[in-house]
mmCIF file of C-alpha atoms in Angstrom:
data_model
loop_
_atom_site.group_PDB
_atom_site.id
_atom_site.type_symbol
_atom_site.label_atom_id
_atom_site.label_comp_id
_atom_site.label_asym_id
_atom_site.label_seq_id
_atom_site.Cartn_x
_atom_site.Cartn_y
_atom_site.Cartn_z
ATOM 1 C CA VAL A 955 -68.659 -5.491 2.451
ATOM 2 C CA ASP A 956 -69.573 -9.222 1.806
ATOM 3 C CA TRP A 957 -72.084 -8.449 -0.858
ATOM 4 C CA VAL A 958 -69.749 -6.027 -2.670
ATOM 5 C CA MET A 959 -67.093 -8.655 -2.695
ATOM 6 C CA ALA A 960 -69.435 -11.246 -4.208
ATOM 7 C CA ARG A 961 -70.638 -8.632 -6.837
ATOM 8 C CA LEU A 962 -67.063 -7.621 -7.685
ATOM 9 C CA GLY A 963 -66.329 -11.247 -8.568
ATOM 10 C CA THR A 964 -68.871 -11.503 -11.337
ATOM 11 C CA PRO A 965 -67.982 -10.737 -14.960
ATOM 12 C CA PRO A 966 -70.710 -8.115 -15.615
ATOM 13 C CA LEU A 967 -69.213 -5.574 -13.152
ATOM 14 C CA GLN A 968 -65.659 -6.259 -14.269
ATOM 15 C CA GLN A 969 -66.656 -5.408 -17.787
ATOM 16 C CA GLN A 970 -68.309 -2.153 -16.877
ATOM 17 C CA ARG A 971 -66.694 1.134 -18.202
ATOM 18 C CA TYR A 972 -64.467 2.864 -15.737
ATOM 19 C CA GLY A 973 -66.611 5.754 -14.585
ATOM 20 C CA VAL A 974 -64.211 8.620 -14.856
ATOM 21 C CA ASN A 975 -64.750 11.739 -16.947
ATOM 22 C CA LYS A 976 -61.405 12.677 -18.565
ATOM 23 C CA SER A 977 -62.355 16.313 -19.174
ATOM 24 C CA ASN A 978 -63.341 16.855 -15.502
ATOM 25 C CA GLN A 979 -60.043 15.333 -14.295
ATOM 26 C CA ASN A 980 -57.940 17.362 -16.674
ATOM 27 C CA PHE A 981 -59.809 20.570 -15.785
ATOM 28 C CA ILE A 982 -59.238 20.140 -11.976
ATOM 29 C CA LEU A 983 -55.685 18.813 -12.328
ATOM 30 C CA SER A 984 -54.247 20.735 -15.241
ATOM 31 C CA GLY A 985 -56.976 23.320 -16.239
ATOM 32 C CA GLY A 986 -58.134 24.688 -12.973
ATOM 33 C CA ASN A 987 -54.790 24.227 -11.381
ATOM 34 C CA HIS A 988 -51.139 24.273 -12.565
ATOM 35 C CA ALA A 989 -49.840 20.625 -12.833
ATOM 36 C CA ARG A 990 -46.421 19.498 -13.812
ATOM 37 C CA ILE A 991 -46.101 15.840 -14.553
ATOM 38 C CA TYR A 992 -42.873 14.005 -14.945
ATOM 39 C CA GLY A 993 -42.194 10.359 -16.079
ATOM 40 C CA GLN A 994 -45.589 9.645 -17.545
ATOM 41 C CA GLU A 995 -43.888 7.626 -20.325
ATOM 42 C CA ASN A 996 -42.988 5.055 -17.646
ATOM 43 C CA LEU A 997 -46.604 4.356 -16.911
ATOM 44 C CA TYR A 998 -47.717 4.620 -20.586
ATOM 45 C CA LYS A 999 -45.120 1.909 -21.526
ATOM 46 C CA ALA A 1000 -46.432 -0.382 -18.822
ATOM 47 C CA LEU A 1001 -50.016 0.125 -19.795
ATOM 48 C CA GLU A 1002 -49.492 -0.258 -23.520
ATOM 49 C CA ASP A 1003 -46.541 -2.655 -24.091
ATOM 50 C CA ARG A 1004 -46.326 -5.139 -21.258
ATOM 51 C CA PRO A 1005 -47.190 -8.754 -22.101
ATOM 52 C CA ALA A 1006 -50.866 -9.777 -21.597
ATOM 53 C CA ASN A 1007 -50.158 -12.047 -18.631
ATOM 54 C CA THR A 1008 -47.758 -9.517 -16.822
ATOM 55 C CA PRO A 1009 -49.495 -7.714 -13.937
ATOM 56 C CA LEU A 1010 -48.936 -4.129 -13.062
ATOM 57 C CA ILE A 1011 -48.883 -2.517 -9.583
ATOM 58 C CA THR A 1012 -48.622 1.115 -8.967
ATOM 59 C CA VAL A 1013 -48.040 2.642 -5.498
ATOM 60 C CA ALA A 1014 -48.550 6.281 -4.519
ATOM 61 C CA ASN A 1015 -48.347 8.461 -1.434
ATOM 62 C CA HIS A 1016 -51.688 9.696 -0.064
ATOM 63 C CA HIS A 1017 -51.898 13.375 0.868
ATOM 64 C CA SER A 1018 -55.567 14.145 0.068
ATOM 65 C CA CYS A 1019 -58.910 12.550 -0.663
ATOM 66 C CA MET A 1020 -58.607 14.110 -4.125
ATOM 67 C CA ASP A 1021 -55.535 11.924 -4.898
ATOM 68 C CA GLU A 1022 -57.898 9.409 -6.348
ATOM 69 C CA PRO A 1023 -58.939 9.844 -9.096
ATOM 70 C CA LEU A 1024 -57.256 13.126 -9.858
ATOM 71 C CA ILE A 1025 -53.740 11.594 -10.408
ATOM 72 C CA TRP A 1026 -55.102 9.735 -13.343
ATOM 73 C CA GLY A 1027 -55.671 13.022 -15.129
ATOM 74 C CA CYS A 1028 -52.166 12.262 -16.473
ATOM 75 C CA LEU A 1029 -53.542 9.336 -18.613
ATOM 76 C CA LYS A 1030 -54.701 9.347 -22.089
ATOM 77 C CA VAL A 1031 -58.360 9.176 -23.143
ATOM 78 C CA LYS A 1032 -57.754 5.670 -24.535
ATOM 79 C CA HIS A 1033 -56.476 4.495 -21.185
ATOM 80 C CA LEU A 1034 -59.353 5.955 -19.165
ATOM 81 C CA THR A 1035 -62.161 4.651 -21.519
ATOM 82 C CA ASN A 1036 -60.799 1.155 -21.531
ATOM 83 C CA SER A 1037 -62.534 -0.663 -18.637
ATOM 84 C CA LEU A 1038 -60.232 -3.719 -18.940
ATOM 85 C CA LEU A 1039 -57.059 -1.677 -18.927
ATOM 86 C CA MET A 1040 -57.808 0.685 -16.091
ATOM 87 C CA ARG A 1041 -56.738 0.069 -12.552
ATOM 88 C CA TRP A 1042 -58.379 -1.714 -9.769
ATOM 89 C CA ALA A 1043 -57.905 0.246 -6.618
ATOM 90 C CA VAL A 1044 -58.014 -0.615 -2.870
ATOM 91 C CA ALA A 1045 -60.402 1.470 -0.861
ATOM 92 C CA ALA A 1046 -61.171 1.671 2.856
ATOM 93 C CA HIS A 1047 -64.445 -0.072 3.654
ATOM 94 C CA ASN A 1048 -65.419 2.353 6.430
ATOM 95 C CA ILE A 1049 -65.149 5.303 4.147
ATOM 96 C CA CYS A 1050 -66.160 4.175 0.656
ATOM 97 C CA PHE A 1051 -68.541 1.365 1.412
ATOM 98 C CA THR A 1052 -70.662 2.496 4.234
ATOM 99 C CA ARG A 1053 -73.890 2.901 2.225
ATOM 100 C CA ARG A 1054 -75.324 0.951 -0.639
ATOM 101 C CA PHE A 1055 -75.157 3.841 -3.040
ATOM 102 C CA HIS A 1056 -71.590 4.633 -2.137
ATOM 103 C CA SER A 1057 -70.729 0.974 -2.459
ATOM 104 C CA TRP A 1058 -72.199 0.765 -5.988
ATOM 105 C CA PHE A 1059 -70.443 4.020 -6.910
ATOM 106 C CA PHE A 1060 -67.000 2.959 -5.841
ATOM 107 C CA ALA A 1061 -67.484 -0.656 -7.001
ATOM 108 C CA TYR A 1062 -68.306 0.472 -10.458
ATOM 109 C CA GLY A 1063 -65.182 2.580 -10.386
ATOM 110 C CA LYS A 1064 -63.208 -0.629 -9.822
ATOM 111 C CA SER A 1065 -62.616 0.024 -6.171
ATOM 112 C CA VAL A 1066 -62.299 -2.911 -3.813
ATOM 113 C CA PRO A 1067 -63.066 -2.715 -0.084
ATOM 114 C CA VAL A 1068 -60.437 -3.582 2.426
ATOM 115 C CA VAL A 1069 -60.871 -3.571 6.217
ATOM 116 C CA ARG A 1070 -58.250 -1.580 8.144
ATOM 117 C CA GLY A 1071 -56.740 -3.718 10.859
ATOM 118 C CA ASP A 1072 -57.716 -6.935 9.410
ATOM 119 C CA GLY A 1073 -54.246 -7.648 8.033
ATOM 120 C CA VAL A 1074 -52.990 -8.922 4.661
ATOM 121 C CA ASN A 1075 -55.226 -12.005 4.687
ATOM 122 C CA GLN A 1076 -58.696 -10.752 3.899
ATOM 123 C CA PRO A 1077 -61.097 -10.958 0.843
ATOM 124 C CA GLY A 1078 -60.057 -7.582 -0.693
ATOM 125 C CA VAL A 1079 -56.482 -8.544 -0.829
ATOM 126 C CA ASP A 1080 -57.268 -12.072 -2.220
ATOM 127 C CA PHE A 1081 -59.383 -10.408 -4.929
ATOM 128 C CA MET A 1082 -56.523 -8.182 -5.909
ATOM 129 C CA ILE A 1083 -54.159 -11.146 -6.149
ATOM 130 C CA ASP A 1084 -56.593 -12.871 -8.447
ATOM 131 C CA ARG A 1085 -56.706 -9.661 -10.728
ATOM 132 C CA LEU A 1086 -53.004 -9.573 -10.841
ATOM 133 C CA ASN A 1087 -52.860 -13.308 -11.784
ATOM 134 C CA GLU A 1088 -54.997 -12.387 -14.681
ATOM 135 C CA GLY A 1089 -52.628 -9.656 -15.825
ATOM 136 C CA HIS A 1090 -54.530 -6.665 -14.660
ATOM 137 C CA TRP A 1091 -53.363 -3.397 -13.125
ATOM 138 C CA VAL A 1092 -53.828 -2.833 -9.302
ATOM 139 C CA HIS A 1093 -53.202 0.535 -7.621
ATOM 140 C CA LEU A 1094 -52.437 1.070 -3.875
ATOM 141 C CA TYR A 1095 -51.922 3.826 -1.405
ATOM 142 C CA PRO A 1096 -49.827 1.672 0.777
ATOM 143 C CA GLU A 1097 -49.558 4.206 3.607
ATOM 144 C CA GLY A 1098 -53.063 2.989 4.374
ATOM 145 C CA GLN A 1099 -54.374 6.461 5.240
ATOM 146 C CA VAL A 1100 -54.139 10.138 4.221
ATOM 147 C CA ASN A 1101 -50.777 11.151 5.527
ATOM 148 C CA LEU A 1102 -51.646 14.457 7.154
ATOM 149 C CA ASN A 1103 -48.149 15.232 8.437
ATOM 150 C CA LYS A 1104 -46.366 14.096 5.127
ATOM 151 C CA ASP A 1105 -44.090 11.809 7.131
ATOM 152 C CA ASN A 1106 -42.074 8.879 5.562
ATOM 153 C CA MET A 1107 -44.620 6.430 6.956
ATOM 154 C CA ARG A 1108 -44.100 2.664 7.205
ATOM 155 C CA ILE A 1109 -46.182 1.270 4.364
ATOM 156 C CA LYS A 1110 -48.461 -1.702 4.826
ATOM 157 C CA TRP A 1111 -47.389 -5.259 4.021
ATOM 158 C CA GLY A 1112 -50.208 -5.799 1.568
ATOM 159 C CA VAL A 1113 -48.159 -4.637 -1.323
ATOM 160 C CA GLY A 1114 -45.514 -7.339 -0.259
ATOM 161 C CA ARG A 1115 -48.097 -10.117 -0.320
ATOM 162 C CA LEU A 1116 -49.401 -8.907 -3.832
ATOM 163 C CA ILE A 1117 -45.959 -9.052 -5.246
ATOM 164 C CA ALA A 1118 -45.021 -12.396 -3.656
ATOM 165 C CA GLU A 1119 -48.173 -14.124 -4.706
ATOM 166 C CA SER A 1120 -48.333 -12.931 -8.331
ATOM 167 C CA GLN A 1121 -47.679 -15.950 -10.523
ATOM 168 C CA VAL A 1122 -45.782 -13.700 -12.975
ATOM 169 C CA PRO A 1123 -43.442 -11.132 -11.415
ATOM 170 C CA PRO A 1124 -45.328 -7.793 -11.669
ATOM 171 C CA ILE A 1125 -44.129 -4.490 -12.927
ATOM 172 C CA VAL A 1126 -44.069 -2.235 -9.912
ATOM 173 C CA ILE A 1127 -44.105 1.522 -10.484
ATOM 174 C CA PRO A 1128 -43.869 4.142 -7.714
ATOM 175 C CA ILE A 1129 -45.658 7.549 -7.902
ATOM 176 C CA TYR A 1130 -45.130 10.577 -5.797
ATOM 177 C CA HIS A 1131 -47.124 13.786 -5.799
ATOM 178 C CA LEU A 1132 -47.084 17.048 -4.036
ATOM 179 C CA GLY A 1133 -49.676 19.768 -3.813
ATOM 180 C CA MET A 1134 -52.825 17.801 -4.026
ATOM 181 C CA ASP A 1135 -53.745 18.780 -0.463
ATOM 182 C CA LYS A 1136 -53.840 22.357 -1.626
ATOM 183 C CA VAL A 1137 -56.467 21.412 -4.269
ATOM 184 C CA LEU A 1138 -58.561 19.761 -1.541
ATOM 185 C CA PRO A 1139 -57.300 20.710 1.976
ATOM 186 C CA ASN A 1140 -57.631 18.159 4.690
ATOM 187 C CA GLN A 1141 -59.871 20.443 6.839
ATOM 188 C CA THR A 1142 -63.287 21.955 6.589
ATOM 189 C CA PRO A 1143 -64.795 23.223 4.411
ATOM 190 C CA TYR A 1144 -63.912 20.347 1.967
ATOM 191 C CA ILE A 1145 -64.220 22.388 -1.192
ATOM 192 C CA PRO A 1146 -61.737 21.871 -4.154
ATOM 193 C CA ARG A 1147 -59.674 24.929 -4.924
ATOM 194 C CA MET A 1148 -58.341 26.239 -8.191
ATOM 195 C CA GLY A 1149 -55.141 27.976 -9.016
ATOM 196 C CA GLN A 1150 -52.918 25.545 -7.020
ATOM 197 C CA LYS A 1151 -49.597 24.048 -8.089
ATOM 198 C CA VAL A 1152 -49.364 20.294 -8.255
ATOM 199 C CA THR A 1153 -46.332 18.198 -9.110
ATOM 200 C CA LEU A 1154 -46.730 14.465 -10.025
ATOM 201 C CA VAL A 1155 -43.676 12.245 -10.664
ATOM 202 C CA ILE A 1156 -43.974 8.702 -11.996
ATOM 203 C CA GLY A 1157 -40.912 6.713 -11.298
ATOM 204 C CA LYS A 1158 -39.229 3.933 -13.354
ATOM 205 C CA PRO A 1159 -40.214 0.329 -12.630
ATOM 206 C CA ILE A 1160 -38.667 -1.013 -9.434
ATOM 207 C CA ASP A 1161 -36.051 -3.787 -10.068
ATOM 208 C CA LEU A 1162 -37.297 -6.772 -8.039
ATOM 209 C CA ASN A 1163 -35.641 -9.515 -10.002
ATOM 210 C CA ASP A 1164 -32.675 -10.114 -7.805
ATOM 211 C CA THR A 1165 -34.774 -9.818 -4.571
ATOM 212 C CA LEU A 1166 -37.393 -12.358 -5.805
ATOM 213 C CA GLU A 1167 -34.681 -14.757 -6.984
ATOM 214 C CA GLU A 1168 -32.765 -14.478 -3.640
ATOM 215 C CA LEU A 1169 -35.987 -15.083 -1.607
ATOM 216 C CA LYS A 1170 -36.834 -18.124 -3.716
ATOM 217 C CA THR A 1171 -33.319 -19.529 -3.464
ATOM 218 C CA ARG A 1172 -33.284 -19.527 0.264
ATOM 219 C CA GLN A 1173 -36.907 -20.595 0.575
ATOM 220 C CA ALA A 1174 -37.923 -17.580 2.664
ATOM 221 C CA SER A 1175 -41.128 -17.917 4.618
ATOM 222 C CA ASP A 1176 -44.288 -16.003 3.375
ATOM 223 C CA GLU A 1177 -43.847 -13.455 6.178
ATOM 224 C CA GLU A 1178 -40.279 -12.747 5.244
ATOM 225 C CA LYS A 1179 -41.134 -12.344 1.688
ATOM 226 C CA ARG A 1180 -43.718 -9.775 2.396
ATOM 227 C CA LEU A 1181 -41.481 -7.819 4.671
ATOM 228 C CA VAL A 1182 -38.543 -7.793 2.308
ATOM 229 C CA LEU A 1183 -40.552 -6.922 -0.749
ATOM 230 C CA THR A 1184 -42.552 -4.226 1.143
ATOM 231 C CA ASN A 1185 -39.178 -2.677 2.296
ATOM 232 C CA VAL A 1186 -38.003 -2.524 -1.313
ATOM 233 C CA VAL A 1187 -41.098 -0.735 -2.445
ATOM 234 C CA GLN A 1188 -41.001 1.586 0.595
ATOM 235 C CA ASN A 1189 -37.462 2.666 -0.171
ATOM 236 C CA ALA A 1190 -38.258 3.354 -3.777
ATOM 237 C CA LEU A 1191 -41.243 5.445 -2.873
ATOM 238 C CA HIS A 1192 -39.230 7.447 -0.279
ATOM 239 C CA GLN A 1193 -36.445 8.040 -2.786
ATOM 240 C CA LEU A 1194 -39.029 9.250 -5.281
ATOM 241 C CA ARG A 1195 -40.229 11.773 -2.693
ATOM 242 C CA ILE A 1196 -36.840 13.498 -2.873
ATOM 243 C CA THR A 1197 -37.036 13.913 -6.624
ATOM 244 C CA ALA A 1198 -40.630 15.160 -6.361
ATOM 245 C CA GLY A 1199 -39.674 17.651 -3.704
ATOM 246 C CA ILE A 1200 -36.917 19.088 -5.934
ATOM 247 C CA TYR A 1201 -39.391 19.450 -8.869
ATOM 248 C CA HIS A 1202 -42.184 20.879 -6.669
ATOM 249 C CA GLY A 1203 -39.811 23.408 -5.138
ATOM 250 C CA LYS A 1204 -38.905 24.686 -8.618
ATOM 251 C CA HIS A 1205 -42.631 24.738 -9.529
ATOM 252 C CA LEU A 1206 -43.488 26.797 -6.455
ATOM 253 C CA ALA A 1207 -40.635 29.180 -7.317
ATOM 254 C CA GLY A 1208 -41.817 29.743 -10.712
ATOM 255 C CA ALA A 1209 -38.790 28.092 -12.524
ATOM 256 C CA PRO A 1210 -39.555 26.730 -15.925
ATOM 257 C CA GLN A 1211 -40.198 23.008 -16.222
#
């Protein structure tokens, strides 16, 4: 992990093209399967119209190892082919960075290793804060693992630290999807399937202004800031789950979009 972190911090890697093939994503998400996507204009606006110094954080539930990068099949070609615009993603070091080839593969896809169990103060989180303070986009699966039971899990505090330590208040957008675990089931054999129904809902930016101002006014501790901000994001993500469930239920029933 150490050498990956050192390499990620150098300009040549940050300037590499984001290695995702748009046609493959669209084929698996929308061509080979049946995807319904709602609210993509919320993400498009944040990607295309936010001020240069304003960071973007997206958070999504994690139901399958195919979530990343397939959910980005909702983006336009001009987004996916712009290496400076595309997201930085947090990735588990013990899954994505176990071998040198794997490390290079994920690092060149703008993934950053974090060590599960090491808390919010570690190099991967520090690196993401630096990227946010440069106005970049960071994506998280804050449940911290594939949620096999699809419970409303307690999300990790790392997202609270990212928000609290951004010099410019970030735009934070929740994303919830259902059906991705049908495309790649979480059991052997791990083979992608076609003909499945997937629903992806991109929510509106979470309003954090009052919360940030209140925390600043009463000089809340770093720990309290992280807890409060994480709770706000968690509530928004869990609320979006309800909306996604309604849309996905209609999708499964064959109702028109």
